Coordinates of C-alpha atoms and ligand atoms in Angstrom, one line a residue:
M471 CA 38.6 142.2 144.3
G472 CA 42.3 141.2 143.9
K473 CA 44.2 138.7 142.1
I474 CA 44.6 134.9 143.3
C475 CA 47.2 132.6 142.1
V476 CA 46.4 128.9 142.8
V477 CA 49.5 126.5 142.5
G478 CA 48.3 122.9 141.5
L479 CA 45.1 122.4 139.5
G480 CA 44.0 118.8 140.8
Y481 CA 40.8 117.8 142.4
I482 CA 41.1 120.6 145.0
G483 CA 43.1 123.5 143.4
L484 CA 41.1 123.6 140.2
P485 CA 37.7 123.7 141.7
T486 CA 38.9 126.6 144.4
A487 CA 40.3 128.6 141.5
A488 CA 37.1 128.3 139.6
M489 CA 35.0 129.6 142.7
F490 CA 37.2 132.4 143.4
A491 CA 37.0 133.5 139.8
K492 CA 33.1 133.0 140.2
S493 CA 33.1 135.2 143.1
G494 CA 35.0 138.0 141.4
F495 CA 38.7 137.7 141.7
E496 CA 41.0 137.6 138.8
V497 CA 42.7 134.0 139.1
V498 CA 45.7 132.4 137.4
G499 CA 45.9 128.6 137.9
V500 CA 49.3 127.0 137.7
D501 CA 50.2 123.5 137.0
I502 CA 53.3 121.7 135.7
N503 CA 51.2 119.6 133.5
D504 CA 51.1 121.8 130.2
K505 CA 48.1 119.4 128.8
A506 CA 45.9 120.4 131.7
V507 CA 46.9 124.1 131.3
N508 CA 46.2 124.2 127.6
L509 CA 42.8 122.4 128.2
L510 CA 41.9 125.1 130.7
N511 CA 42.9 127.8 128.7
Q512 CA 40.3 126.4 126.2
G513 CA 37.7 126.4 129.0
K514 CA 37.9 122.7 129.2
I515 CA 39.0 120.5 132.2
H516 CA 41.1 117.4 132.7
I517 CA 39.3 115.9 135.7
E518 CA 35.9 114.8 136.5
E519 CA 33.7 116.7 139.1
V520 CA 30.0 117.2 139.1
G521 CA 29.3 120.8 137.7
L522 CA 33.0 121.7 137.3
G523 CA 33.1 121.5 133.7
Q524 CA 30.3 124.2 133.3
L525 CA 32.0 126.3 135.9
V526 CA 35.3 126.4 134.5
K527 CA 34.0 127.2 130.7
K528 CA 32.0 130.2 132.1
V529 CA 34.9 131.6 134.2
V530 CA 37.4 131.2 131.4
E531 CA 35.0 132.8 129.1
D532 CA 34.4 135.6 131.1
G533 CA 38.2 136.0 131.3
R534 CA 38.6 135.6 135.1
L535 CA 40.3 132.4 135.2
K536 CA 43.4 131.7 133.2
S537 CA 46.1 128.8 133.4
S538 CA 49.7 129.1 133.3
L539 CA 52.8 126.9 133.8
S540 CA 54.5 129.4 136.2
P541 CA 53.0 131.7 139.0
E542 CA 52.5 135.6 138.4
V543 CA 52.2 138.6 140.7
A544 CA 49.1 138.2 142.9
D545 CA 47.6 139.4 146.2
C546 CA 47.1 135.8 147.4
F547 CA 48.8 132.7 146.7
I548 CA 47.1 129.2 147.3
I549 CA 49.1 126.0 147.2
A550 CA 47.2 122.9 146.6
V551 CA 49.6 120.1 145.5
P552 CA 49.7 116.4 146.4
T553 CA 51.4 115.3 149.5
P554 CA 52.3 111.6 148.5
N555 CA 54.0 109.4 151.0
Y556 CA 57.3 107.5 150.5
P557 CA 57.1 103.8 150.7
D558 CA 57.8 104.1 154.7
H559 CA 54.5 105.8 155.0
T560 CA 56.4 109.3 155.7
A561 CA 55.3 112.4 153.9
N562 CA 56.9 113.4 150.6
L563 CA 56.8 117.2 150.8
E564 CA 58.9 117.9 147.8
Y565 CA 55.8 119.5 145.7
V566 CA 54.9 121.6 148.8
K567 CA 58.6 122.9 149.2
S568 CA 58.8 123.2 145.2
A569 CA 55.5 125.2 144.8
T570 CA 56.8 127.5 147.7
E571 CA 59.8 128.1 145.9
S572 CA 58.1 128.7 142.7
L573 CA 56.4 131.6 144.4
L574 CA 59.5 133.4 145.6
P575 CA 60.1 135.5 142.7
Y576 CA 56.6 136.7 142.7
L577 CA 55.9 137.7 146.5
K578 CA 55.5 141.5 147.4
K579 CA 54.9 143.0 150.9
G580 CA 51.1 142.2 152.1
N581 CA 50.8 139.0 150.1
V582 CA 48.8 136.0 151.7
V583 CA 50.1 132.5 151.3
I584 CA 47.9 129.8 152.0
V585 CA 48.8 126.0 152.0
E586 CA 45.8 123.8 151.4
S587 CA 47.8 120.5 150.8
T588 CA 47.4 118.2 153.6
I589 CA 50.6 118.1 155.5
P590 CA 52.3 116.8 159.0
P591 CA 51.9 118.8 162.0
R592 CA 54.3 121.6 162.2
T593 CA 55.1 121.5 158.3
I594 CA 54.0 125.4 158.1
D595 CA 56.5 126.3 160.9
D596 CA 59.1 124.3 160.3
V597 CA 59.3 123.7 156.6
V598 CA 57.1 126.3 154.6
A599 CA 57.9 129.3 156.7
P600 CA 61.7 128.9 156.7
I601 CA 61.5 128.9 152.6
I602 CA 59.8 132.2 152.5
Q603 CA 62.0 133.8 155.6
A604 CA 65.1 132.5 153.6
E605 CA 64.2 135.1 151.0
G606 CA 64.5 137.9 153.6
W607 CA 60.8 138.3 154.1
K608 CA 59.3 138.8 158.0
V609 CA 56.6 136.0 157.7
G610 CA 53.5 136.9 159.9
E611 CA 54.4 140.7 159.1
E612 CA 55.1 141.2 155.6
I613 CA 53.9 137.8 154.1
Y614 CA 50.9 136.4 155.8
L615 CA 51.1 132.4 156.1
A616 CA 48.3 130.0 156.9
H617 CA 47.1 126.4 156.4
C618 CA 43.5 126.1 155.6
P619 CA 43.0 122.3 154.7
E620 CA 40.3 121.1 152.5
R621 CA 37.6 118.5 153.4
V622 CA 35.3 118.2 150.6
L623 CA 34.2 115.1 149.2
P624 CA 34.5 114.0 145.6
G625 CA 31.2 114.3 143.7
K626 CA 30.0 117.0 145.9
I627 CA 33.2 119.5 145.8
L628 CA 31.5 122.6 144.6
I629 CA 28.7 122.3 147.2
E630 CA 30.9 121.5 150.0
L631 CA 33.7 124.1 149.2
V632 CA 31.1 126.7 149.7
E633 CA 29.0 125.2 152.7
N634 CA 31.5 123.3 154.8
T635 CA 33.1 125.0 158.0
R636 CA 36.5 126.0 157.1
I637 CA 39.5 125.8 159.3
V638 CA 41.8 128.6 158.9
G639 CA 45.2 128.2 160.8
G640 CA 47.8 131.2 160.9
I641 CA 51.3 131.1 161.6
N642 CA 50.2 134.2 163.7
E643 CA 46.9 135.8 164.4
I644 CA 47.2 138.4 161.7
S645 CA 47.8 135.8 159.1
A646 CA 44.7 133.8 160.2
I647 CA 42.5 137.0 159.7
K648 CA 44.0 137.7 156.4
A649 CA 43.4 134.2 154.9
A650 CA 40.0 134.0 156.6
E651 CA 39.0 137.3 154.8
V652 CA 40.2 135.4 151.6
Y653 CA 37.7 132.2 151.9
G654 CA 34.9 134.8 153.2
S655 CA 34.5 135.8 149.5
F656 CA 32.6 132.5 148.7
V657 CA 32.4 130.4 152.0
T658 CA 28.9 130.3 153.4
G659 CA 29.8 128.0 156.1
D660 CA 31.8 128.9 159.5
I661 CA 35.2 130.1 159.0
I662 CA 37.0 129.4 162.2
K663 CA 40.6 130.9 162.8
T664 CA 43.3 129.1 164.7
S665 CA 47.0 128.4 164.4
A666 CA 48.7 126.7 161.7
V667 CA 49.7 123.9 163.8
T668 CA 46.1 123.2 165.1
A669 CA 44.6 123.3 161.6
E670 CA 47.2 120.9 160.6
M671 CA 46.5 118.4 163.3
S672 CA 42.7 118.7 163.1
K673 CA 42.6 117.9 159.4
L674 CA 44.6 114.8 160.2
M675 CA 42.4 113.6 163.0
E676 CA 39.2 113.8 160.9
N677 CA 40.5 111.0 158.9
T678 CA 42.3 109.4 161.6
Y679 CA 38.9 109.6 163.9
R680 CA 37.4 107.6 160.8
D681 CA 40.3 105.2 160.3
V682 CA 40.5 104.1 163.8
N683 CA 36.7 103.6 164.0
I684 CA 36.6 101.5 160.9
A685 CA 39.5 99.4 162.6
L686 CA 37.3 98.8 165.7
A687 CA 34.3 97.6 163.1
N688 CA 36.9 95.3 161.5
E689 CA 38.4 94.1 164.7
L690 CA 34.7 93.5 165.9
A691 CA 34.1 91.3 162.7
K692 CA 37.4 89.2 163.4
I693 CA 36.2 88.5 166.8
S694 CA 32.8 87.8 166.0
D695 CA 34.1 85.4 163.3
K696 CA 35.9 83.5 166.2
L697 CA 33.1 83.3 168.7
G698 CA 30.3 82.7 166.2
I699 CA 28.5 86.1 166.6
N700 CA 26.8 88.2 164.2
A701 CA 29.0 91.1 163.9
L702 CA 26.5 93.2 161.7
E703 CA 23.6 92.6 164.2
V704 CA 25.9 93.7 167.1
I705 CA 26.7 96.9 165.2
Q706 CA 23.1 97.6 164.6
L707 CA 22.1 97.0 168.2
A708 CA 25.0 98.9 169.8
N709 CA 24.3 101.9 167.5
R710 CA 20.7 102.3 169.0
H711 CA 22.6 103.7 172.0
P712 CA 22.4 107.6 171.5
R713 CA 26.2 108.2 171.7
V714 CA 27.5 105.1 170.0
N715 CA 28.2 105.0 166.3
I716 CA 30.2 101.6 165.3
H717 CA 31.4 102.1 161.7
Q718 CA 31.1 99.5 159.1
P719 CA 33.5 96.7 158.6
G720 CA 34.6 95.9 155.2
P721 CA 37.7 94.7 153.2
G722 CA 40.0 97.3 154.4
V723 CA 40.2 101.2 154.1
G724 CA 41.5 102.7 150.8
G725 CA 41.5 106.2 149.0
H726 CA 44.6 108.9 149.4
C727 CA 43.2 110.4 152.7
L728 CA 42.0 107.9 155.4
A729 CA 44.9 105.2 154.2
V730 CA 47.3 108.1 154.1
D731 CA 46.9 110.8 156.7
P732 CA 47.2 108.9 160.1
Y733 CA 50.8 108.1 159.0
F734 CA 51.5 111.6 159.0
I735 CA 50.9 112.1 162.7
I736 CA 52.7 108.6 163.4
E737 CA 55.8 110.1 161.6
K738 CA 56.0 112.9 164.0
A739 CA 55.1 110.9 167.3
P740 CA 55.7 107.3 166.9
E741 CA 55.7 106.6 170.5
E742 CA 52.6 108.4 171.3
S743 CA 50.4 106.9 168.7
P744 CA 50.0 103.3 169.4
L745 CA 46.2 103.2 168.8
I746 CA 46.7 105.1 165.4
T747 CA 49.3 102.9 164.5
N748 CA 47.5 99.7 165.3
A749 CA 44.4 100.9 163.5
R750 CA 46.5 101.1 160.2
R751 CA 47.7 97.6 161.0
I752 CA 44.4 96.3 161.3
N753 CA 42.7 98.0 158.5
N754 CA 45.7 96.9 156.2
S755 CA 45.2 93.2 157.5
M756 CA 41.7 93.0 156.2
P757 CA 42.3 92.0 152.6
E758 CA 44.3 89.1 154.0
F759 CA 41.5 88.1 156.2
V760 CA 38.9 88.5 153.1
V761 CA 41.4 85.9 151.4
E762 CA 41.6 83.4 154.1
H763 CA 37.8 83.2 154.0
V764 CA 37.7 82.8 150.2
E765 CA 39.8 79.9 151.0
K766 CA 37.6 78.5 153.4
I767 CA 34.6 78.8 150.8
V768 CA 36.4 77.5 147.6
G769 CA 39.3 75.6 148.8
K770 CA 42.7 76.0 147.4
S771 CA 41.7 76.6 143.6
G772 CA 38.6 77.8 141.7
K773 CA 37.4 80.7 139.7
I774 CA 36.7 83.8 141.8
A775 CA 34.5 86.4 140.2
I776 CA 35.8 89.9 141.9
F777 CA 33.0 92.3 142.1
G778 CA 34.5 96.0 142.6
L779 CA 38.0 97.3 142.4
T780 CA 37.6 101.0 143.5
Y781 CA 38.5 102.0 147.2
K782 CA 34.6 102.7 147.8
G783 CA 31.3 102.5 145.9
N784 CA 30.2 104.5 142.9
I785 CA 33.6 106.2 142.0
D786 CA 36.4 105.2 139.6
D787 CA 39.3 105.6 142.0
I788 CA 41.5 102.8 142.8
R789 CA 44.1 104.7 144.8
E790 CA 45.3 102.5 148.1
S791 CA 42.2 100.3 147.2
P792 CA 42.0 97.2 149.4
A793 CA 40.1 95.5 146.6
M794 CA 43.4 95.5 144.6
D795 CA 45.4 94.1 147.5
A796 CA 42.8 91.4 147.8
V797 CA 43.2 90.5 144.1
C798 CA 47.1 90.4 144.3
L799 CA 46.8 88.1 147.3
L800 CA 44.2 86.0 145.4
Q801 CA 46.4 85.9 142.2
E802 CA 49.6 85.0 144.4
K803 CA 47.6 81.9 145.6
G804 CA 46.8 80.7 141.9
Y805 CA 43.1 81.5 141.8
E806 CA 41.6 81.9 138.5
L807 CA 40.1 85.5 138.6
S808 CA 37.7 87.4 136.7
L809 CA 37.3 91.2 137.4
Y810 CA 34.0 93.1 137.3
D811 CA 33.9 96.7 137.8
P812 CA 31.5 98.9 135.9
H813 CA 33.3 102.1 137.1
V814 CA 36.7 101.2 136.2
K815 CA 38.2 101.6 132.4
Q816 CA 40.4 99.0 131.2
D817 CA 43.6 101.5 131.0
Q818 CA 43.4 102.2 134.8
V819 CA 44.3 98.6 135.9
G820 CA 47.1 95.9 134.7
F821 CA 44.5 93.3 134.8
T822 CA 42.0 92.3 132.0
L823 CA 38.5 93.6 133.0
S824 CA 35.2 91.4 132.4
T825 CA 31.7 92.0 131.7
F826 CA 29.3 90.7 134.3
D827 CA 28.3 87.7 132.2
E828 CA 32.0 86.8 131.7
A829 CA 33.0 87.3 135.2
I830 CA 30.4 84.8 136.6
D831 CA 30.9 82.4 133.8
Q832 CA 31.9 78.9 135.6
A833 CA 32.8 80.7 138.7
D834 CA 32.9 79.2 142.1
L835 CA 32.3 82.5 144.0
I836 CA 31.4 86.0 143.6
L837 CA 33.5 88.2 145.8
V838 CA 32.0 91.7 146.3
L839 CA 34.7 94.1 147.4
T840 CA 33.1 97.5 146.7
D841 CA 29.5 98.9 147.1
H842 CA 28.7 100.2 143.6
N843 CA 25.1 100.4 143.1
E844 CA 25.1 98.4 140.3
F845 CA 25.8 95.4 142.5
K846 CA 22.8 95.9 144.9
G847 CA 20.6 93.7 142.8
L848 CA 22.2 91.3 140.9
D849 CA 20.7 89.0 138.1
E850 CA 19.8 85.7 140.3
V851 CA 18.8 83.6 137.2
K852 CA 22.1 84.2 135.5
I853 CA 24.0 83.3 138.7
H854 CA 22.2 80.2 138.9
T855 CA 22.7 79.1 135.2
K856 CA 26.1 80.5 134.6
M857 CA 28.1 79.9 138.0
R858 CA 29.7 76.6 138.7
H859 CA 28.5 77.5 142.4
S860 CA 26.2 79.9 143.4
V861 CA 28.1 81.5 146.0
I862 CA 28.5 85.1 147.1
F863 CA 30.9 86.5 149.8
D864 CA 29.8 90.2 150.2
T865 CA 32.6 92.0 152.3
K866 CA 30.3 95.2 152.1
N867 CA 27.0 93.8 153.2
H868 CA 25.4 95.3 150.2
V869 CA 24.1 92.8 147.9
K870 CA 20.4 91.7 148.3
I871 CA 19.7 88.2 147.5
N872 CA 16.2 86.7 147.3
S873 CA 17.0 83.2 146.3
E874 CA 17.4 80.8 149.0
S875 CA 19.5 78.5 146.7
I876 CA 22.2 81.1 146.4
K877 CA 24.6 80.8 149.3
Y878 CA 25.3 84.3 150.6
Y879 CA 28.0 85.3 153.1
N880 CA 28.6 88.6 154.6
Y881 CA 30.4 89.6 158.0
G882 CA 27.3 88.7 159.9
N883 CA 27.9 84.8 159.2
L884 CA 31.4 84.3 158.4
F885 CA 31.5 82.0 161.4
K886 CA 29.0 79.6 159.5
M887 CA 31.9 78.8 156.8
G888 CA 33.0 75.4 157.2
K889 CA 36.4 74.3 156.4
R890 CA 35.4 73.8 152.9
H891 CA 32.0 74.6 151.6
I892 CA 32.2 73.7 148.0
E893 CA 33.0 70.2 146.7
L894 CA 35.3 70.9 143.7
V895 CA 33.9 69.6 140.5
Ligands
SAJ464 N1 35.1 102.6 155.0 C1 34.8 101.5 155.7 N2 33.7 101.4 156.8 C2 33.1 102.7 156.9 C3 33.4 103.9 156.1 C4 34.3 103.8 155.1 O1 35.4 100.4 155.5 O2 32.3 102.5 157.8 C5 36.1 102.5 154.0 C6 35.5 102.9 152.4 O3 35.2 101.6 151.9 C7 37.0 103.4 151.9 C8 37.6 104.2 153.1 O4 37.0 103.7 154.2 O5 37.7 102.4 151.5 C9 37.3 105.8 153.0 O6 36.3 106.1 152.5 P1 35.4 107.6 153.2 O7 34.2 107.8 152.4 O8 35.4 107.3 154.6 O9 36.6 108.7 153.0 P2 37.4 109.3 151.8 O10 38.7 108.9 151.8 O11 36.6 109.1 150.4 O12 37.1 110.9 152.0 C10 37.7 111.2 153.3 C11 36.6 112.3 154.0 N3 36.9 112.5 155.4 C12 35.9 112.1 156.5 O13 34.9 111.9 156.2 C13 36.3 112.3 157.8 C14 36.6 113.6 153.4 O14 35.5 114.6 154.0 C15 37.8 114.3 153.2 O15 37.8 115.3 152.4 C16 38.8 113.4 152.4 O16 39.0 112.1 153.4 C17 40.4 114.0 152.4 O17 40.6 114.6 151.2 O18 40.7 114.0 153.4

């Protein structure tokens, strides 16, 4: 076993570092966040992930994982830093570049350098390799370079890191072989070797596939609203075909993957990607679509209880959340809003959060924007007694309502909304 240096100790880098340590490597984790580094050296973690706390504690106590503000000489370097996007949606590669530069003083012949960060196609060839070459190294001969994207789901990271198929894209064949050997230490899923650019593109296309399919479902919701069709029933029926899988419509697409990655393709080939571009437009238009329907229900003013702010159910992540966009639009229009999200902490948002009781008190509408488990069965008696109007608009088709006197809308019956369903009191 050798030594691995992991640069970037976030949601991907830290679990990856810990898994390598568990499988016998000596691992040094590097981050610019000194608080995170100090915590880790005490065997504690700065992020939430199932099972990660125990694992890190063990490998730190065993002396196999330590953390530092700067890299060290190692056999393999893994870069797992964020790739945020600029306001025009193009990829900001500054962290990837500076992480690569930070390794240069420590590189030695035979090292393997792996980039796990999500990057636009050709970044390994056009951005990362030239930085290493400029130091005088022959990339692919003296230093092996590869892109190995991650594809794990938060909450299941430690399991998926081991079991998922891993794509290993080398700048040349020998680089792919060397990088695949590294992952072979703990990955039980298939490890598939390819070129760096193919690996870059396949990672982006996984999330783009999902984004485009969700856009199709959202477009169906809009069409069905116009034509008086139950979109949810259409999806159910069409999906009985053995080769059809229409996704679910909703208030839009959020998170740091689906709402970001397709733009990395668009920036490289804008003329050739009208479908991907339009899918992004459609999904981005959904908060506005939701707000138009809120207006149809409550009219120009009223109190709206927002249920759910995160980008998807049962997590605490509000990055790129369409729910937050809908909240801003409703606020601009002057509605009184109360926000209820049992997974979000007050310091995460600039708005005041409410309890369930406070949120529904004298509300004219419950607007469900996230499918948290807590929203599945709501207290119908309280809805009756506390709300001014017992109406729910469930953009995730998630809430189960039994009482017939609660008016319930989802994307299956939008067309039943009249111009105005509630008389103002
Ligand atoms: N959504 C819908 N309709 C659907 C499915 C999802 O509107 O039918 C929405 C969700 O509400 C959410 C957004 O899409 O706002 C994204 O959620 P998600 O669960 O599809 O994906 P992420 O962003 O949490 O994680 C994805 C995963 N990629 C795929 O499933 C192809 C994950 O495996 C990747 O590791 C992750 O992106 C990543 O890091 O790239």
